Amino acid sequence: MSQRKSAQLLQQLVFVGPMALFFVLIMVIPFLLGLYYSMTNWDGVSENIRWLGLGNYVHIFRDDPDFRNAFWFTVRFTVCGVILTNLIGFFLAYALTKPLRTRNALRTVFFMPNMIGGLLLGFIWQFIFVRGFSAVGEATGLSFFKLPWLGDGPTAFWGTVIVFVWQYAGYLMVIYISSLNNVPSALIESAQIDGAGRRQILRHIVVPLIMPAVTVCLFLAISWSFKVFELNLALTKGGPFKSTESVALDIYNEAFTNNRLGLGTAKAMIFFVVVAIITSIQVRLTKKKEVEM
Amino acid sequence: MEKTSNYRLGTWVAEILLIVIGLIFLVPFYFLLVNSIKSFGDILAHSASWPTTFRFENYANAWNKISFPTALGNSLIVTIVSNALLLLISSMAAYQMVRHDTPFNRFLFGLLVAAMVVPFQSIMLPLMEVSNVLSLNNSIPGLILCYLGFGAPLSVFLFHGFIKTVPIEIEQAARVDGSSRYGVFFRIVCPLLLPMFVTVLILNTLWIWNDYLLPSLILNDPELRTIPIATYMLFGQYTKQWDLALPALVLGITPIVVFFLVMQKYIVSGIAAGAVKG
């Protein structure tokens, strides 16, 4: 009996052990350390670390306009990014599940930007905004292209949104396509026979049936846009005048430019709580709308 | 009859509209490619036009400036080794957690699921302390170890969901025939997990290959740079020197675009399969 027990223990160690070890070392311990550091004046170098209790948190909420600005940027960015990526992703998926001749090629085109990381994408688009758009503006005379795309707060905001949508709409399209393909065609045909119009079918049959995909796509889009970092770093470095500084970038700057690692960690903890709350509310809300087949 | 011809017209309109949108989607690549082989003056004066002279030496310069072979090699090693180990340890862990549903395993699984929403920024600063203590800094194996820790939650979660749908009867039959638990896992369960291996591999490849922040914190040595870090360094040094920057960007995106075009079918189905409920 005890031999069997020890064999089982060995199995547990062999199967779960390595994963658990790395997970604890790389995520759990740093997270717990982070909770501690967030209550100190840690600067990353000095040996004497002073305990501040909730001092950092009070400071962030009371007098840290940079964090507030970054937070406000991130919220606006998330709202625009989530709505646009999902609408465009769904529209593309809906159109590309129709029997079009160029359907496969177009799916490839729309998905491709996803393969390129945010950093390289940001640099590519920096060139497009600075040189490409002005060239198009001169050729066509359209004032849209002549705007100072990265040089001005509002346009830099929309510039970042454009790149984000360009990058991620295709990813959500893939998820929506696979979900749309699972909608039974018999159901749609019988609705057509009953005289339902295309819009009615979309609203009352297709959308309710693909709600699980909506849950996933909203979740992904919220977490991507809330954590946006590399895109801002490469496109604008948060400028002009910190107008496109996301929360993730603000935390990074606080830690590595200002060397206030304790304060940066406190911001990161607030960031974590906000992300966790928003995504769990969203998942709970959209899951309620899911219907059983 | 009227209805079908109407439908066909609608399809044509949709098709043309989508092709136009598709071309707009591709415009950034056009600008990137044509300008990467122009002289600096031409880039500034005629950004939109087709190049008049083809300056391929731009590519040679960029190749040397970002030490492309080194960066590519590092990116490949990090991505391949991290992926291989992640697949192994997370499939094994998920298997044990499903088939051996103890309170400890349930607790660990709950912890992993919760960790999926933790943003990287929330642990990056203390992680640097930890990596200092464990001497993971400035080493490729150290970076890979970090990816194992970070990749574990999502990978285990995906395998866990999949293994739950695998019927246990085959495994029990194999046990009766005298196979050990390890034999059952490697000979019977692993082949069944193949589709999930592909999904996890693809999601982790997209993430690890393109990641900038973690390697930038762990690696300082220029010899160890991955493609995103090498590109970032180049941009820091040669701000707005587009005849160098654009070919460097083309070089940087080529490996992953080629990977995509070769593996397209698997990537698309992998992403669709990975979209389990959050």
Coordinates of C-alpha atoms in Angstrom, one line a residue:
Chain A
M1 CA 0.0 0.0 0.0
S2 CA 2.7 2.5 0.9
Q3 CA 4.6 1.4 -2.1
R4 CA 1.7 2.3 -4.2
K5 CA 1.4 5.7 -2.4
S6 CA 5.1 6.5 -3.1
A7 CA 4.7 5.5 -6.8
Q8 CA 1.8 7.9 -7.0
L9 CA 3.8 10.7 -5.4
L10 CA 6.6 10.1 -7.8
Q11 CA 4.1 10.3 -10.7
Q12 CA 2.7 13.5 -9.4
L13 CA 6.2 14.9 -9.1
V14 CA 7.3 13.8 -12.6
F15 CA 4.1 15.0 -14.3
V16 CA 3.2 18.2 -12.5
G17 CA 6.6 19.0 -10.9
P18 CA 8.5 20.8 -13.7
M19 CA 5.6 22.9 -14.7
A20 CA 4.7 23.9 -11.1
L21 CA 8.3 24.7 -10.4
F22 CA 8.7 27.1 -13.3
F23 CA 5.3 28.6 -12.7
V24 CA 6.0 29.3 -9.0
L25 CA 9.5 30.7 -9.7
I26 CA 8.5 33.0 -12.6
M27 CA 4.9 34.0 -11.7
V28 CA 3.9 33.3 -8.1
I29 CA 7.0 34.4 -6.3
P30 CA 7.4 37.6 -8.3
F31 CA 3.8 38.4 -7.8
L32 CA 4.0 38.0 -4.0
L33 CA 7.3 40.0 -4.0
G34 CA 5.5 42.6 -6.0
L35 CA 2.8 42.9 -3.4
Y36 CA 5.6 43.6 -0.9
Y37 CA 7.6 46.0 -3.0
S38 CA 4.5 48.0 -3.9
M39 CA 4.4 49.1 -0.3
T40 CA 8.1 50.2 -0.2
N41 CA 10.2 52.9 -1.7
W42 CA 12.3 50.3 -3.6
D43 CA 14.5 51.8 -6.3
G44 CA 16.0 48.6 -7.6
V45 CA 19.5 49.4 -6.5
S46 CA 19.8 50.6 -2.9
E47 CA 20.0 48.1 -0.1
N48 CA 17.8 49.9 2.4
I49 CA 14.2 49.6 1.5
R50 CA 11.8 51.6 3.5
W51 CA 8.3 50.3 4.3
L52 CA 5.6 52.8 3.2
G53 CA 2.5 50.8 3.8
L54 CA -0.2 52.0 1.4
G55 CA 1.7 55.2 0.8
N56 CA 2.4 54.5 -2.9
Y57 CA -1.2 53.7 -3.5
V58 CA -2.4 56.9 -1.8
H59 CA 0.1 58.8 -3.9
I60 CA -1.0 57.3 -7.1
F61 CA -4.7 58.0 -6.5
R62 CA -4.2 61.5 -5.0
D63 CA -1.4 63.2 -6.9
D64 CA -0.1 61.3 -9.9
P65 CA -1.5 63.1 -13.0
D66 CA 0.7 60.9 -15.3
F67 CA -1.0 57.7 -14.1
R68 CA -4.4 59.3 -14.4
N69 CA -3.7 60.5 -18.0
A70 CA -2.3 57.1 -18.9
F71 CA -5.3 55.4 -17.4
W72 CA -7.7 57.7 -19.3
F73 CA -5.8 57.1 -22.5
T74 CA -6.0 53.3 -21.9
V75 CA -9.7 53.4 -21.2
R76 CA -10.5 55.5 -24.3
F77 CA -8.2 53.3 -26.4
T78 CA -9.8 50.1 -25.1
V79 CA -13.3 51.3 -25.8
C80 CA -12.4 52.3 -29.4
G81 CA -10.2 49.3 -30.0
V82 CA -12.6 46.7 -28.7
I83 CA -15.6 48.1 -30.7
L84 CA -13.7 48.6 -33.9
T85 CA -11.8 45.3 -33.9
N86 CA -14.9 43.3 -33.2
L87 CA -17.2 45.1 -35.6
I88 CA -14.6 44.9 -38.5
G89 CA -13.5 41.4 -37.5
F90 CA -17.2 40.2 -37.5
F91 CA -18.0 42.0 -40.8
L92 CA -15.0 40.5 -42.5
A93 CA -15.9 37.0 -41.2
Y94 CA -19.5 37.4 -42.2
A95 CA -18.6 38.5 -45.7
L96 CA -15.8 35.8 -46.1
T97 CA -18.1 32.9 -45.2
K98 CA -20.0 33.7 -48.3
P99 CA -19.0 31.8 -51.4
L100 CA -16.6 34.4 -52.8
R101 CA -13.9 33.5 -55.4
T102 CA -11.1 35.3 -53.6
R103 CA -12.2 34.2 -50.2
N104 CA -9.1 32.3 -49.2
A105 CA -6.7 34.9 -50.5
L106 CA -8.6 37.6 -48.6
R107 CA -8.6 35.7 -45.4
T108 CA -4.8 35.4 -45.7
V109 CA -4.5 39.2 -46.3
F110 CA -6.6 40.2 -43.4
F111 CA -4.9 37.8 -41.0
M112 CA -1.3 38.5 -42.0
P113 CA -0.6 41.6 -39.9
N114 CA -1.0 39.4 -36.8
M115 CA 2.1 37.5 -37.5
I116 CA 4.2 40.6 -37.0
G117 CA 4.8 41.7 -33.5
G118 CA 3.6 45.0 -32.1
L119 CA 7.0 46.5 -32.0
L120 CA 7.9 46.0 -35.7
L121 CA 4.4 46.9 -36.7
G122 CA 4.7 50.1 -34.8
F123 CA 7.9 51.0 -36.6
I124 CA 6.4 50.1 -40.0
W125 CA 3.4 52.4 -39.3
Q126 CA 5.6 55.2 -38.0
F127 CA 7.0 55.3 -41.5
I128 CA 3.5 55.1 -43.0
F129 CA 2.2 58.0 -40.9
V130 CA 5.2 60.2 -41.3
R131 CA 6.0 59.6 -45.0
G132 CA 3.4 57.4 -46.6
F133 CA 0.3 59.4 -45.5
S134 CA 1.8 62.7 -46.6
A135 CA 2.7 61.3 -50.0
V136 CA -0.9 60.0 -50.4
G137 CA -2.2 63.4 -49.2
E138 CA -0.1 65.2 -51.8
A139 CA -1.2 62.8 -54.6
T140 CA -4.9 62.9 -53.8
G141 CA -5.4 66.2 -52.0
L142 CA -7.4 64.5 -49.3
S143 CA -7.0 66.4 -46.0
F144 CA -7.4 63.2 -44.0
F145 CA -3.9 62.2 -45.1
K146 CA -2.3 65.6 -44.5
L147 CA -3.1 65.6 -40.8
P148 CA 0.0 65.7 -38.5
W149 CA -0.6 62.0 -37.7
L150 CA 1.9 61.4 -34.9
G151 CA 2.6 65.0 -34.0
D152 CA -0.7 65.9 -32.3
G153 CA -2.5 64.4 -29.4
P154 CA -5.9 63.5 -31.0
T155 CA -4.5 62.3 -34.3
A156 CA -1.8 60.2 -32.5
F157 CA -4.6 58.6 -30.5
W158 CA -6.5 57.6 -33.6
G159 CA -3.3 56.6 -35.4
T160 CA -2.6 54.1 -32.6
V161 CA -6.2 52.9 -32.9
I162 CA -5.8 52.4 -36.6
V163 CA -2.7 50.3 -36.2
F164 CA -4.3 48.3 -33.5
V165 CA -7.4 47.5 -35.6
W166 CA -5.2 46.7 -38.6
Q167 CA -3.3 44.2 -36.5
Y168 CA -6.1 42.5 -34.6
A169 CA -9.3 42.6 -36.7
G170 CA -8.0 39.6 -38.7
Y171 CA -7.4 37.5 -35.6
L172 CA -10.9 38.0 -34.4
M173 CA -12.1 37.4 -38.0
V174 CA -10.6 33.9 -37.8
I175 CA -12.4 33.1 -34.6
Y176 CA -15.7 34.5 -35.9
I177 CA -15.3 32.5 -39.1
S178 CA -14.9 29.2 -37.3
S179 CA -17.9 30.1 -35.2
L180 CA -20.1 31.1 -38.2
N181 CA -19.2 27.9 -39.9
N182 CA -20.8 26.0 -37.0
V183 CA -24.1 27.7 -37.4
P184 CA -26.3 24.9 -38.9
S185 CA -27.4 25.9 -42.4
A186 CA -30.7 24.0 -41.9
L187 CA -31.7 26.5 -39.2
I188 CA -31.1 29.4 -41.6
E189 CA -32.9 27.7 -44.5
S190 CA -35.9 27.1 -42.3
A191 CA -35.9 30.7 -41.2
Q192 CA -35.8 31.8 -44.8
I193 CA -38.7 29.5 -45.6
D194 CA -40.6 31.1 -42.8
G195 CA -40.0 34.4 -44.5
A196 CA -37.3 36.0 -42.3
G197 CA -35.2 38.6 -44.0
R198 CA -31.4 38.6 -44.0
R199 CA -31.2 41.1 -41.2
Q200 CA -33.7 39.2 -39.0
I201 CA -31.7 36.0 -39.5
L202 CA -28.5 37.7 -38.6
R203 CA -30.0 39.3 -35.5
H204 CA -32.2 36.5 -34.1
I205 CA -30.3 33.4 -35.3
V206 CA -26.7 34.0 -36.2
V207 CA -25.7 36.4 -33.5
P208 CA -27.2 34.4 -30.6
L209 CA -25.6 31.2 -31.8
I210 CA -22.1 32.7 -32.1
M211 CA -22.2 34.3 -28.6
P212 CA -19.5 32.0 -27.3
A213 CA -17.2 33.5 -29.9
V214 CA -18.3 37.0 -29.0
T215 CA -17.3 36.2 -25.4
V216 CA -13.9 35.1 -26.4
C217 CA -13.3 37.9 -28.9
L218 CA -14.4 40.6 -26.4
F219 CA -12.1 39.1 -23.8
L220 CA -9.2 39.0 -26.1
A221 CA -9.7 42.5 -27.5
I222 CA -10.1 43.9 -24.0
S223 CA -6.9 42.3 -22.7
W224 CA -4.9 43.2 -25.7
S225 CA -6.0 46.8 -25.7
F226 CA -5.7 47.2 -22.0
K227 CA -2.1 45.9 -22.1
V228 CA -1.1 47.8 -25.2
F229 CA 2.6 48.7 -24.8
E230 CA 4.9 47.8 -27.7
L231 CA 2.7 49.6 -30.2
N232 CA 2.9 52.9 -28.3
L233 CA 6.6 52.4 -27.6
A234 CA 7.4 52.0 -31.3
L235 CA 4.9 54.4 -32.7
T236 CA 5.1 57.5 -30.5
K237 CA 7.0 56.5 -27.3
G238 CA 3.9 57.8 -25.6
G239 CA 4.1 61.3 -27.1
P240 CA 3.4 64.0 -28.0
F241 CA 3.5 65.2 -24.4
K242 CA 2.5 61.8 -23.0
S243 CA -0.8 62.0 -24.8
T244 CA -0.5 58.4 -26.0
E245 CA 1.1 56.9 -23.0
S246 CA -0.7 53.7 -22.0
V247 CA -0.8 52.4 -18.4
A248 CA 1.7 49.7 -19.3
L249 CA 4.1 52.2 -20.8
D250 CA 3.6 54.5 -17.8
I251 CA 4.6 51.7 -15.5
Y252 CA 7.6 51.0 -17.6
N253 CA 8.7 54.6 -17.6
E254 CA 8.1 54.9 -13.8
A255 CA 10.4 52.0 -13.2
F256 CA 13.2 52.5 -15.8
T257 CA 13.2 56.2 -16.4
N258 CA 12.4 57.4 -12.9
N259 CA 13.9 54.4 -11.1
R260 CA 10.9 54.3 -8.7
L261 CA 10.4 50.6 -8.8
G262 CA 8.2 50.5 -5.7
L263 CA 5.8 53.0 -7.1
G264 CA 5.9 51.3 -10.5
T265 CA 5.0 48.0 -8.9
A266 CA 2.1 49.6 -7.0
K267 CA 0.8 50.9 -10.3
A268 CA 1.2 47.4 -11.8
M269 CA -0.9 45.9 -9.0
I270 CA -3.7 48.4 -9.5
F271 CA -3.4 47.6 -13.2
F272 CA -3.8 43.9 -12.5
V273 CA -6.8 44.4 -10.3
V274 CA -8.5 46.6 -12.9
V275 CA -7.8 44.1 -15.7
A276 CA -9.1 41.2 -13.6
I277 CA -12.3 43.0 -12.7
I278 CA -13.1 44.2 -16.2
T279 CA -12.5 40.9 -17.9
S280 CA -14.4 38.9 -15.4
I281 CA -17.4 41.2 -15.5
Q282 CA -17.3 41.0 -19.3
V283 CA -17.1 37.3 -19.4
R284 CA -19.9 36.9 -16.9
L285 CA -22.1 39.3 -18.8
T286 CA -21.6 37.8 -22.3
K287 CA -21.8 34.3 -21.0
K288 CA -25.3 35.0 -19.8
K289 CA -26.3 35.8 -23.4
E290 CA -25.0 32.5 -24.7
V291 CA -27.7 30.0 -25.7
E292 CA -27.8 26.3 -25.8
M293 CA -28.3 24.7 -29.1
Chain B
M1 CA -35.3 33.5 -60.7
E2 CA -35.2 37.2 -60.1
K3 CA -33.9 36.5 -56.6
T4 CA -30.9 34.4 -57.6
S5 CA -29.6 37.0 -60.1
N6 CA -30.0 39.6 -57.5
Y7 CA -28.0 37.5 -55.1
R8 CA -25.3 37.1 -57.6
L9 CA -25.1 40.8 -58.2
G10 CA -24.8 41.2 -54.4
T11 CA -22.0 38.7 -54.2
W12 CA -20.1 40.5 -56.9
V13 CA -20.5 43.8 -55.1
A14 CA -19.4 42.2 -51.9
E15 CA -16.4 40.6 -53.6
I16 CA -15.2 43.8 -55.2
L17 CA -15.7 45.8 -52.0
L18 CA -13.7 43.2 -50.0
I19 CA -10.9 43.2 -52.6
V20 CA -10.6 46.9 -52.3
I21 CA -10.5 46.6 -48.5
G22 CA -7.9 43.9 -48.8
L23 CA -5.7 46.1 -51.0
I24 CA -6.0 48.9 -48.4
F25 CA -4.9 46.4 -45.8
L26 CA -1.8 45.7 -47.9
V27 CA -0.8 49.3 -48.5
P28 CA 1.6 49.4 -45.5
F29 CA 3.5 46.5 -47.0
Y30 CA 3.7 48.2 -50.3
F31 CA 5.2 51.3 -48.7
L32 CA 7.6 49.2 -46.7
L33 CA 8.9 47.2 -49.6
V34 CA 9.2 49.8 -52.3
N35 CA 10.9 52.3 -50.0
S36 CA 13.3 49.7 -48.6
I37 CA 15.3 49.7 -51.8
K38 CA 15.3 53.5 -52.5
S39 CA 18.0 56.0 -51.7
F40 CA 17.4 58.2 -48.7
G41 CA 16.7 61.2 -50.9
D42 CA 14.2 59.2 -52.9
I43 CA 12.4 58.0 -49.8
L44 CA 11.9 61.6 -48.7
A45 CA 11.0 63.0 -52.1
H46 CA 8.9 60.2 -53.6
S47 CA 7.6 58.0 -50.9
A48 CA 4.7 56.6 -52.8
S49 CA 6.2 56.0 -56.2
W50 CA 7.8 52.9 -57.6
P51 CA 11.6 53.0 -57.1
T52 CA 13.7 54.3 -60.1
T53 CA 16.9 52.8 -58.9
F54 CA 17.1 49.6 -56.9
R55 CA 19.6 50.0 -54.0
F56 CA 20.0 46.5 -52.7
E57 CA 23.0 47.6 -50.7
N58 CA 20.4 49.0 -48.2
Y59 CA 19.7 45.4 -47.3
A60 CA 23.4 44.6 -47.0
N61 CA 23.8 47.5 -44.6
A62 CA 20.8 46.6 -42.5
W63 CA 21.9 42.9 -42.5
N64 CA 25.2 44.0 -40.9
K65 CA 23.8 46.7 -38.6
I66 CA 21.4 44.4 -36.8
S67 CA 23.7 41.4 -37.1
F68 CA 20.8 39.6 -38.7
P69 CA 22.2 36.0 -38.6
T70 CA 22.9 36.3 -34.9
A71 CA 19.5 37.8 -34.1
L72 CA 17.7 35.2 -36.2
G73 CA 19.7 32.4 -34.6
N74 CA 18.8 33.6 -31.1
S75 CA 15.2 34.1 -32.0
L76 CA 15.0 30.6 -33.4
I77 CA 16.7 29.0 -30.5
V78 CA 14.5 30.8 -27.9
T79 CA 11.3 30.1 -29.8
I80 CA 12.0 26.4 -30.6
V81 CA 13.4 25.3 -27.3
S82 CA 10.8 27.2 -25.3
N83 CA 8.0 25.7 -27.4
A84 CA 9.4 22.1 -27.1
L85 CA 9.7 22.3 -23.4
L86 CA 6.4 24.1 -22.8
L87 CA 4.6 21.4 -24.9
L88 CA 6.2 18.6 -22.8
I89 CA 5.8 20.0 -19.3
S90 CA 2.3 21.5 -19.7
S91 CA 0.8 18.5 -21.5
M92 CA 2.1 16.2 -18.8
A93 CA 0.9 18.5 -16.0
A94 CA -2.5 18.9 -17.5
Y95 CA -2.8 15.1 -18.0
Q96 CA -2.0 14.5 -14.4
M97 CA -4.4 17.2 -13.2
V98 CA -7.3 15.8 -15.2
R99 CA -6.7 12.2 -14.3
H100 CA -5.7 12.7 -10.8
D101 CA -8.2 15.2 -9.5
T102 CA -6.8 15.8 -6.0
P103 CA -7.5 19.0 -4.0
F104 CA -3.9 20.1 -4.5
N105 CA -4.2 19.7 -8.3
R106 CA -7.5 21.5 -8.3
F107 CA -5.9 24.4 -6.3
L108 CA -3.0 24.6 -8.6
F109 CA -5.2 24.7 -11.7
G110 CA -7.3 27.5 -10.1
L111 CA -4.0 29.4 -9.6
L112 CA -3.0 28.9 -13.2
V113 CA -6.3 30.1 -14.5
A114 CA -6.1 33.2 -12.3
A115 CA -2.6 33.9 -13.5
M116 CA -3.8 34.2 -17.1
V117 CA -5.1 37.7 -16.5
V118 CA -2.0 38.9 -14.7
P119 CA -0.4 41.5 -17.0
F120 CA 3.3 41.1 -17.5
Q121 CA 4.0 44.6 -16.0
S122 CA 2.6 43.3 -12.6
I123 CA 5.5 40.9 -12.2
M124 CA 8.3 42.2 -14.4
L125 CA 10.1 44.2 -11.7
P126 CA 10.3 41.6 -9.0
L127 CA 11.0 39.0 -11.7
M128 CA 14.2 40.9 -12.5
E129 CA 15.2 40.4 -8.8
V130 CA 14.4 36.8 -9.0
S131 CA 16.3 36.3 -12.2
N132 CA 19.2 38.1 -10.6
V133 CA 19.2 35.7 -7.7
L134 CA 18.9 32.7 -9.9
S135 CA 21.4 34.1 -12.4
L136 CA 19.0 33.9 -15.3
N137 CA 20.1 37.3 -16.5
N138 CA 21.9 37.7 -19.7
S139 CA 21.5 34.1 -20.8
I140 CA 19.4 32.4 -23.4
P141 CA 18.6 29.5 -21.1
G142 CA 17.5 32.0 -18.5
L143 CA 15.1 33.6 -20.9
I144 CA 13.7 30.2 -22.0
L145 CA 13.1 29.4 -18.3
C146 CA 11.1 32.6 -18.0
Y147 CA 9.0 31.6 -21.0
L148 CA 8.3 28.2 -19.4
G149 CA 6.9 30.0 -16.3
F150 CA 4.8 32.5 -18.3
G151 CA 3.6 30.1 -20.9
A152 CA 2.5 27.5 -18.4
P153 CA -1.0 28.9 -17.5
L154 CA -2.4 29.2 -21.0
S155 CA -0.8 26.0 -22.2
V156 CA -1.9 23.9 -19.3
F157 CA -5.4 25.5 -19.6
L158 CA -5.7 24.5 -23.2
F159 CA -4.4 20.9 -22.7
H160 CA -6.7 20.6 -19.6
G161 CA -9.8 21.4 -21.5
F162 CA -8.8 19.0 -24.3
I163 CA -7.8 16.0 -22.2
K164 CA -11.2 16.2 -20.4
T165 CA -12.8 15.2 -23.6
V166 CA -10.5 12.3 -24.2
P167 CA -12.3 9.0 -23.2
I168 CA -10.5 7.2 -20.3
E169 CA -11.4 3.7 -21.5
I170 CA -8.4 3.3 -23.9
E171 CA -6.1 4.2 -21.1
Q172 CA -7.7 1.8 -18.7
A173 CA -7.4 -1.0 -21.2
A174 CA -3.7 -0.2 -21.7
R175 CA -3.1 -0.3 -17.9
V176 CA -4.8 -3.7 -17.7
D177 CA -2.4 -4.8 -20.4
G178 CA 0.4 -3.9 -18.2
S179 CA 1.5 -0.5 -19.5
S180 CA 2.9 1.9 -17.0
R181 CA 1.4 5.4 -16.4
Y182 CA 4.3 7.0 -18.3
G183 CA 3.8 4.5 -21.2
V184 CA 0.1 5.3 -21.3
F185 CA 0.8 9.0 -21.5
F186 CA 3.6 8.9 -24.1
R187 CA 2.3 6.1 -26.3
I188 CA -1.5 6.5 -26.1
V189 CA -2.4 10.0 -24.9
C190 CA 0.2 12.0 -26.7
P191 CA -0.9 10.9 -30.2
L192 CA -4.4 11.8 -29.3
L193 CA -3.3 15.3 -28.2
L194 CA -1.7 16.1 -31.6
P195 CA -4.3 18.8 -32.6
M196 CA -3.8 20.5 -29.2
F197 CA -0.1 20.3 -29.6
V198 CA -0.4 22.3 -32.8
T199 CA -2.7 24.9 -31.3
V200 CA -0.4 25.5 -28.3
L201 CA 2.7 25.5 -30.5
I202 CA 1.2 28.2 -32.7
L203 CA -0.1 30.5 -30.0
N204 CA 3.2 30.3 -28.1
T205 CA 5.2 30.8 -31.3
L206 CA 3.4 34.0 -32.1
W207 CA 3.9 35.3 -28.6
I208 CA 7.5 34.3 -28.0
W209 CA 8.8 35.2 -31.5
N210 CA 7.4 38.7 -31.3
D211 CA 8.0 39.4 -27.6
Y212 CA 10.1 42.5 -27.0
L213 CA 9.8 43.4 -23.3
L214 CA 10.9 40.2 -21.5
P215 CA 14.0 39.6 -23.6
S216 CA 14.9 43.3 -23.4
L217 CA 14.9 43.0 -19.6
I218 CA 16.7 39.7 -19.4
L219 CA 19.3 40.1 -22.2
N220 CA 21.9 42.9 -22.3
D221 CA 24.7 41.3 -24.4
P222 CA 24.5 42.4 -28.0
E223 CA 25.4 38.8 -29.0
L224 CA 22.3 37.5 -27.4
R225 CA 19.8 39.9 -29.1
T226 CA 16.6 38.5 -30.6
I227 CA 15.1 40.1 -33.7
P228 CA 12.7 42.5 -31.8
I229 CA 15.5 43.8 -29.6
A230 CA 18.0 44.2 -32.5
T231 CA 15.3 46.2 -34.4
Y232 CA 14.6 48.4 -31.4
M233 CA 18.3 49.1 -30.9
L234 CA 18.7 50.0 -34.5
F235 CA 15.8 52.5 -34.3
G236 CA 17.3 54.0 -31.2
Q237 CA 20.6 54.6 -32.8
Y238 CA 19.5 55.6 -36.3
T239 CA 16.4 57.6 -35.7
K240 CA 14.6 58.3 -39.0
Q241 CA 17.4 56.8 -41.2
W242 CA 14.8 55.1 -43.2
D243 CA 17.1 53.6 -45.9
L244 CA 18.6 51.5 -43.1
A245 CA 15.5 51.1 -40.9
L246 CA 13.1 49.9 -43.6
P247 CA 15.2 47.0 -45.0
A248 CA 15.9 46.0 -41.4
L249 CA 12.1 45.8 -40.8
V250 CA 11.7 43.7 -43.9
L251 CA 14.4 41.4 -42.8
G252 CA 12.8 41.2 -39.3
I253 CA 9.3 40.3 -40.5
T254 CA 10.4 37.9 -43.3
P255 CA 10.9 34.8 -41.2
I256 CA 7.6 34.9 -39.5
V257 CA 5.7 35.8 -42.7
V258 CA 7.3 32.8 -44.4
F259 CA 6.4 30.7 -41.4
F260 CA 2.8 31.9 -41.8
L261 CA 2.5 31.2 -45.5
V262 CA 3.9 27.7 -45.1
M263 CA 1.9 26.8 -42.0
Q264 CA -1.2 28.9 -42.8
K265 CA -3.7 26.0 -42.6
Y266 CA -2.5 25.0 -39.2
I267 CA -2.2 28.5 -37.9
V268 CA -5.7 29.5 -38.7
S269 CA -7.2 26.2 -37.4
G270 CA -5.0 26.4 -34.3
I271 CA -6.2 29.9 -33.5
A272 CA -9.8 28.9 -33.9
A273 CA -9.3 25.9 -31.7
G274 CA -7.4 27.9 -29.1
A275 CA -10.4 30.3 -28.8
V276 CA -11.9 28.4 -25.9
K277 CA -14.0 30.3 -23.4
G278 CA -11.9 32.6 -21.3

